[in-house]
């Protein structure tokens, strides 16, 4: 799906790239901006056999108003999505049955003037009130590696500029995480620097961290581990050979290099590497800019070489590309036949153990032939479906078929049985509120984490669904201990007998019977 707007953007950005030889080590020789250079009208989307147990794709019933590049699930159950290379943001509200496919779009406040990024850091903060975005590989679809940023206040529907850390001239397509202590941590794409944010209202101050980083952050992804450390595979040294990996410690604020991963994972010409999702069984599955894969066991601190990605008229790889951990613990991933090549195919990856990995090709949306893996992102919805957003102008929902992984199910320990519509700061406690995975993964270009508790009500009489707004919850990965959160019930919720569930990464707890007054 291409528009005249996309074609004009392609041309403008190509000029911008040619104007600066310094950009050569970044996303080149790819198209300078999303879209399709090699659209094949004869392409037939892959249809998986029944034995593949593939999920299904469904287009949105209401079209996104712009060109979607990424989306975040907010703590009130709505979805916040960005219009590529603009200041425009939109909110997707599910219908009263909880359907996102049939949800409606409303425009949010525009980001600050001049901050129209593409490929940038993004996180929902644990106060439930703020979304922070930093950097951008592009502004107005021109390659600049900006150090701009902004913070969005969900309550007031307003944006505020964020000043970059002192001395940072770039942030670009940067990595970010919310640490186990609730603090937001950000990388500078093109140096060894990282910083931690302290938030006061909408004002951010920065503290440097990350001593000992062995190579610059460019093109690398961050995977947070259950112990609070951060894993990254180096993309800027030992190219074409067995890659080094590094571990960041929150306690020391420093990086160490424990060893190598066992395969050549980074594409040597572009430095691109794939996502590395953390799974409910505690393992990390690393996709690569080559056709190789690897599995990391954080407990044993050991890497195991995984199976190569399939050869389907070419060796498939994920040199930049989205992945999402499904409720059953499988990974949905988009891959292409080489870095920046078309078409995209989709796979579910089942990782039983470091030596038992199965990669299965699954169904794909009709637009798969017109794009490469790097042009899309994945966000796990509260329904357990995956919202797939694509720079070529497509947005669809993948509905998986697997059974929920028991380790991913949150539990409710304590909540009042009678609650009041319009009330705030209601308390709830239980296990698994911060999840056993982060949900959506990409790497340096986008973060779409959803490992926080949502509170969902289903009215017993009407069957209508309503979400409360959660805040002040634990971050990091759940270790099984009981944590708490607060939630505010909107006036729009129906009163009467209801079922309350806590939902994390699209996985719902057992329901609790409550009454809304």
Short mmCIF file of N, CA and C in Angstrom, two decimals, residues 300-400:
data_model
loop_
_atom_site.label_atom_id
_atom_site.label_comp_id
_atom_site.label_asym_id
_atom_site.label_seq_id
_atom_site.Cartn_x
_atom_site.Cartn_y
_atom_site.Cartn_z
N UNK A 300 22.41 -19.79 33.65
CA UNK A 300 23.68 -20.48 33.40
C UNK A 300 24.72 -19.54 32.80
N UNK A 301 24.29 -18.32 32.40
CA UNK A 301 25.17 -17.37 31.72
C UNK A 301 25.84 -18.03 30.52
N UNK A 302 25.03 -18.71 29.71
CA UNK A 302 25.56 -19.51 28.61
C UNK A 302 24.74 -19.29 27.34
N UNK A 303 25.46 -19.17 26.22
CA UNK A 303 24.85 -19.08 24.90
C UNK A 303 24.85 -20.45 24.23
N UNK A 304 23.80 -20.73 23.47
CA UNK A 304 23.71 -21.93 22.64
C UNK A 304 23.36 -21.50 21.23
N UNK A 305 24.05 -22.04 20.24
CA UNK A 305 23.75 -21.72 18.85
C UNK A 305 22.37 -22.27 18.50
N UNK A 306 21.51 -21.41 17.94
CA UNK A 306 20.18 -21.83 17.55
C UNK A 306 20.14 -22.23 16.09
N UNK A 307 18.98 -22.64 15.61
CA UNK A 307 18.84 -23.01 14.20
C UNK A 307 18.89 -21.77 13.31
N UNK A 308 19.37 -21.94 12.10
CA UNK A 308 19.33 -20.85 11.14
C UNK A 308 17.89 -20.57 10.73
N UNK A 309 17.61 -19.33 10.37
CA UNK A 309 16.31 -18.98 9.82
C UNK A 309 16.14 -19.70 8.48
N UNK A 310 14.90 -19.94 8.06
CA UNK A 310 14.66 -20.70 6.83
C UNK A 310 15.21 -20.02 5.58
N UNK A 311 15.49 -20.82 4.59
CA UNK A 311 15.84 -20.34 3.26
C UNK A 311 14.60 -20.46 2.39
N UNK A 312 14.05 -19.31 2.01
CA UNK A 312 12.85 -19.29 1.17
C UNK A 312 13.16 -18.42 -0.04
N UNK A 313 13.88 -18.99 -0.98
CA UNK A 313 14.34 -18.18 -2.10
C UNK A 313 15.41 -17.20 -1.67
N UNK A 314 16.10 -17.51 -0.59
CA UNK A 314 17.12 -16.67 0.00
C UNK A 314 17.14 -16.90 1.50
N UNK A 315 18.30 -16.67 2.12
CA UNK A 315 18.42 -16.86 3.55
C UNK A 315 17.71 -15.74 4.29
N UNK A 316 16.74 -16.09 5.11
CA UNK A 316 15.99 -15.08 5.84
C UNK A 316 16.73 -14.66 7.11
N UNK A 317 16.55 -13.39 7.46
CA UNK A 317 17.21 -12.82 8.63
C UNK A 317 16.34 -11.68 9.15
N UNK A 318 16.76 -11.13 10.31
CA UNK A 318 16.00 -10.03 10.91
C UNK A 318 16.97 -8.90 11.22
N UNK A 319 17.53 -8.31 10.18
CA UNK A 319 18.42 -7.18 10.35
C UNK A 319 17.61 -5.93 10.55
N UNK A 320 17.21 -5.69 11.78
CA UNK A 320 16.16 -4.76 12.17
C UNK A 320 14.84 -5.42 11.83
N UNK A 321 13.97 -5.45 12.79
CA UNK A 321 12.67 -6.05 12.56
C UNK A 321 11.97 -6.31 13.87
N UNK A 322 10.65 -6.45 13.82
CA UNK A 322 9.87 -6.57 15.05
C UNK A 322 9.64 -8.01 15.47
N UNK A 323 9.47 -8.19 16.75
CA UNK A 323 9.07 -9.48 17.31
C UNK A 323 8.13 -9.20 18.48
N UNK A 324 7.30 -10.17 18.80
CA UNK A 324 6.40 -10.06 19.95
C UNK A 324 6.28 -11.43 20.59
N UNK A 325 6.28 -11.44 21.92
CA UNK A 325 6.08 -12.68 22.66
C UNK A 325 4.59 -12.88 22.84
N UNK A 326 4.08 -13.96 22.28
CA UNK A 326 2.65 -14.26 22.32
C UNK A 326 2.26 -14.84 23.69
N UNK A 327 0.98 -14.84 24.00
CA UNK A 327 0.56 -15.39 25.30
C UNK A 327 1.00 -16.82 25.56
N UNK A 328 1.19 -17.62 24.50
CA UNK A 328 1.63 -19.01 24.71
C UNK A 328 3.14 -19.14 24.87
N UNK A 329 3.87 -18.02 24.77
CA UNK A 329 5.31 -18.04 24.91
C UNK A 329 6.06 -18.14 23.60
N UNK A 330 5.34 -18.40 22.50
CA UNK A 330 5.99 -18.37 21.19
C UNK A 330 6.34 -16.93 20.81
N UNK A 331 7.27 -16.80 19.87
CA UNK A 331 7.64 -15.49 19.34
C UNK A 331 7.07 -15.33 17.94
N UNK A 332 6.36 -14.26 17.69
CA UNK A 332 5.99 -13.87 16.33
C UNK A 332 7.05 -12.91 15.84
N UNK A 333 7.63 -13.18 14.67
CA UNK A 333 8.70 -12.34 14.15
C UNK A 333 8.52 -12.11 12.66
N UNK A 334 8.90 -10.93 12.20
CA UNK A 334 8.92 -10.60 10.78
C UNK A 334 10.36 -10.68 10.29
N UNK A 335 10.60 -11.35 9.17
CA UNK A 335 11.95 -11.53 8.64
C UNK A 335 11.94 -11.32 7.13
N UNK A 336 13.13 -11.05 6.59
CA UNK A 336 13.29 -10.77 5.17
C UNK A 336 14.48 -11.54 4.61
N UNK A 337 14.58 -11.67 3.29
CA UNK A 337 15.68 -12.41 2.68
C UNK A 337 16.94 -11.57 2.56
N UNK A 338 17.51 -11.19 3.71
CA UNK A 338 18.67 -10.31 3.74
C UNK A 338 18.29 -8.93 4.21
N UNK A 339 19.27 -8.17 4.66
CA UNK A 339 19.01 -6.85 5.22
C UNK A 339 18.38 -5.93 4.18
N UNK A 340 17.24 -5.34 4.53
CA UNK A 340 16.51 -4.36 3.73
C UNK A 340 15.90 -4.93 2.46
N UNK A 341 15.82 -6.25 2.33
CA UNK A 341 15.25 -6.86 1.13
C UNK A 341 13.78 -7.17 1.32
N UNK A 342 13.06 -7.33 0.22
CA UNK A 342 11.66 -7.73 0.20
C UNK A 342 11.59 -9.18 -0.28
N UNK A 343 10.53 -9.91 0.04
CA UNK A 343 9.38 -9.55 0.86
C UNK A 343 9.61 -9.89 2.32
N UNK A 344 8.63 -9.55 3.15
CA UNK A 344 8.62 -9.98 4.55
C UNK A 344 7.80 -11.26 4.67
N UNK A 345 8.33 -12.22 5.42
CA UNK A 345 7.54 -13.38 5.83
C UNK A 345 7.48 -13.39 7.35
N UNK A 346 6.50 -14.09 7.88
CA UNK A 346 6.28 -14.14 9.32
C UNK A 346 6.46 -15.57 9.83
N UNK A 347 7.01 -15.66 11.04
CA UNK A 347 7.30 -16.96 11.64
C UNK A 347 6.90 -16.94 13.11
N UNK A 348 6.48 -18.10 13.60
CA UNK A 348 6.37 -18.30 15.04
C UNK A 348 7.53 -19.20 15.46
N UNK A 349 8.21 -18.79 16.54
CA UNK A 349 9.36 -19.52 17.05
C UNK A 349 9.02 -20.07 18.42
N UNK A 350 9.14 -21.37 18.58
CA UNK A 350 8.88 -22.02 19.86
C UNK A 350 10.20 -22.47 20.45
N UNK A 351 10.51 -21.99 21.65
CA UNK A 351 11.79 -22.29 22.30
C UNK A 351 11.50 -23.08 23.57
N UNK A 352 11.57 -24.40 23.49
CA UNK A 352 11.36 -25.24 24.67
C UNK A 352 12.58 -25.24 25.58
N UNK A 353 13.76 -25.22 24.97
CA UNK A 353 15.02 -25.23 25.69
C UNK A 353 16.07 -24.67 24.75
N UNK A 354 17.28 -24.42 25.22
CA UNK A 354 18.31 -23.89 24.32
C UNK A 354 18.59 -24.79 23.11
N UNK A 355 18.31 -26.06 23.22
CA UNK A 355 18.59 -26.99 22.11
C UNK A 355 17.32 -27.47 21.41
N UNK A 356 16.16 -27.01 21.86
CA UNK A 356 14.90 -27.41 21.24
C UNK A 356 14.15 -26.17 20.78
N UNK A 357 14.41 -25.80 19.54
CA UNK A 357 13.82 -24.60 18.95
C UNK A 357 13.15 -24.98 17.63
N UNK A 358 11.92 -24.55 17.45
CA UNK A 358 11.19 -24.83 16.21
C UNK A 358 10.75 -23.52 15.58
N UNK A 359 11.09 -23.31 14.31
CA UNK A 359 10.72 -22.11 13.56
C UNK A 359 9.71 -22.50 12.50
N UNK A 360 8.50 -21.93 12.58
CA UNK A 360 7.41 -22.29 11.68
C UNK A 360 6.92 -21.06 10.94
N UNK A 361 6.84 -21.13 9.61
CA UNK A 361 6.28 -20.03 8.85
C UNK A 361 4.77 -20.00 9.05
N UNK A 362 4.24 -18.79 9.26
CA UNK A 362 2.81 -18.63 9.51
C UNK A 362 2.22 -17.66 8.49
N UNK A 363 0.91 -17.44 8.60
CA UNK A 363 0.22 -16.55 7.68
C UNK A 363 0.81 -15.14 7.72
N UNK A 364 0.51 -14.38 6.69
CA UNK A 364 1.03 -13.01 6.61
C UNK A 364 -0.01 -12.09 5.98
N UNK A 365 0.07 -10.80 6.29
CA UNK A 365 -0.86 -9.84 5.69
C UNK A 365 -0.56 -9.63 4.22
N UNK A 366 -1.52 -9.11 3.51
CA UNK A 366 -1.40 -8.95 2.05
C UNK A 366 -0.27 -8.03 1.65
N UNK A 367 0.10 -7.07 2.53
CA UNK A 367 1.14 -6.10 2.17
C UNK A 367 2.56 -6.62 2.39
N UNK A 368 2.71 -7.87 2.84
CA UNK A 368 4.03 -8.41 3.17
C UNK A 368 5.01 -8.34 2.01
N UNK A 369 4.51 -8.48 0.80
CA UNK A 369 5.42 -8.47 -0.34
C UNK A 369 6.01 -7.13 -0.65
N UNK A 370 5.43 -6.05 -0.11
CA UNK A 370 5.86 -4.70 -0.48
C UNK A 370 6.82 -4.09 0.52
N UNK A 371 7.36 -4.89 1.45
CA UNK A 371 8.20 -4.28 2.46
C UNK A 371 9.23 -5.26 3.01
N UNK A 372 10.18 -4.68 3.74
CA UNK A 372 11.19 -5.44 4.45
C UNK A 372 10.85 -5.43 5.94
N UNK A 373 11.48 -6.34 6.68
CA UNK A 373 11.15 -6.49 8.10
C UNK A 373 11.33 -5.20 8.89
N UNK A 374 12.31 -4.39 8.53
CA UNK A 374 12.64 -3.20 9.32
C UNK A 374 11.56 -2.13 9.28
N UNK A 375 10.59 -2.27 8.36
CA UNK A 375 9.59 -1.24 8.18
C UNK A 375 8.34 -1.43 9.05
N UNK A 376 8.40 -2.32 10.03
CA UNK A 376 7.21 -2.55 10.84
C UNK A 376 7.57 -2.75 12.30
N UNK A 377 6.56 -2.62 13.19
CA UNK A 377 6.73 -2.84 14.63
C UNK A 377 5.56 -3.70 15.11
N UNK A 378 5.72 -4.27 16.30
CA UNK A 378 4.67 -5.09 16.90
C UNK A 378 4.40 -4.64 18.33
N UNK A 379 3.13 -4.59 18.69
CA UNK A 379 2.71 -4.24 20.04
C UNK A 379 1.70 -5.27 20.51
N UNK A 380 1.91 -5.82 21.71
CA UNK A 380 0.99 -6.81 22.26
C UNK A 380 -0.21 -6.10 22.88
N UNK A 381 -1.39 -6.43 22.40
CA UNK A 381 -2.62 -5.81 22.88
C UNK A 381 -3.14 -6.52 24.13
N UNK A 382 -3.99 -5.86 24.91
CA UNK A 382 -4.55 -6.50 26.11
C UNK A 382 -5.37 -7.75 25.82
N UNK A 383 -5.79 -7.93 24.58
CA UNK A 383 -6.54 -9.12 24.17
C UNK A 383 -5.64 -10.33 23.90
N UNK A 384 -4.32 -10.13 23.93
CA UNK A 384 -3.40 -11.19 23.56
C UNK A 384 -3.10 -11.21 22.07
N UNK A 385 -3.74 -10.34 21.32
CA UNK A 385 -3.44 -10.18 19.90
C UNK A 385 -2.22 -9.27 19.73
N UNK A 386 -1.69 -9.22 18.52
CA UNK A 386 -0.55 -8.37 18.22
C UNK A 386 -0.97 -7.32 17.20
N UNK A 387 -0.77 -6.06 17.55
CA UNK A 387 -1.00 -4.96 16.62
C UNK A 387 0.27 -4.75 15.82
N UNK A 388 0.17 -4.92 14.52
CA UNK A 388 1.31 -4.78 13.61
C UNK A 388 1.15 -3.49 12.84
N UNK A 389 2.11 -2.58 12.98
CA UNK A 389 2.07 -1.30 12.29
C UNK A 389 3.21 -1.24 11.28
N UNK A 390 2.91 -0.72 10.10
CA UNK A 390 3.88 -0.76 9.02
C UNK A 390 4.05 0.59 8.35
N UNK A 391 5.33 0.93 8.10
CA UNK A 391 5.66 2.20 7.45
C UNK A 391 5.10 2.32 6.04
N UNK A 392 4.72 1.21 5.41
CA UNK A 392 4.16 1.31 4.06
C UNK A 392 2.68 1.67 4.09
N UNK A 393 2.14 1.85 5.31
CA UNK A 393 0.78 2.34 5.44
C UNK A 393 -0.22 1.31 5.88
N UNK A 394 0.24 0.15 6.29
CA UNK A 394 -0.68 -0.91 6.71
C UNK A 394 -0.70 -1.03 8.23
N UNK A 395 -1.82 -1.43 8.77
CA UNK A 395 -1.96 -1.74 10.20
C UNK A 395 -2.94 -2.90 10.32
N UNK A 396 -2.49 -3.99 10.93
CA UNK A 396 -3.34 -5.17 11.05
C UNK A 396 -3.15 -5.82 12.41
N UNK A 397 -4.04 -6.74 12.73
CA UNK A 397 -4.00 -7.45 14.01
C UNK A 397 -3.81 -8.94 13.75
N UNK A 398 -2.84 -9.52 14.46
CA UNK A 398 -2.58 -10.96 14.40
C UNK A 398 -3.22 -11.61 15.62
N UNK A 399 -4.07 -12.60 15.38
CA UNK A 399 -4.73 -13.33 16.46
C UNK A 399 -4.12 -14.72 16.55
N UNK A 400 -3.33 -15.00 17.59
CA UNK A 400 -2.68 -16.30 17.70
C UNK A 400 -3.67 -17.38 18.17
#
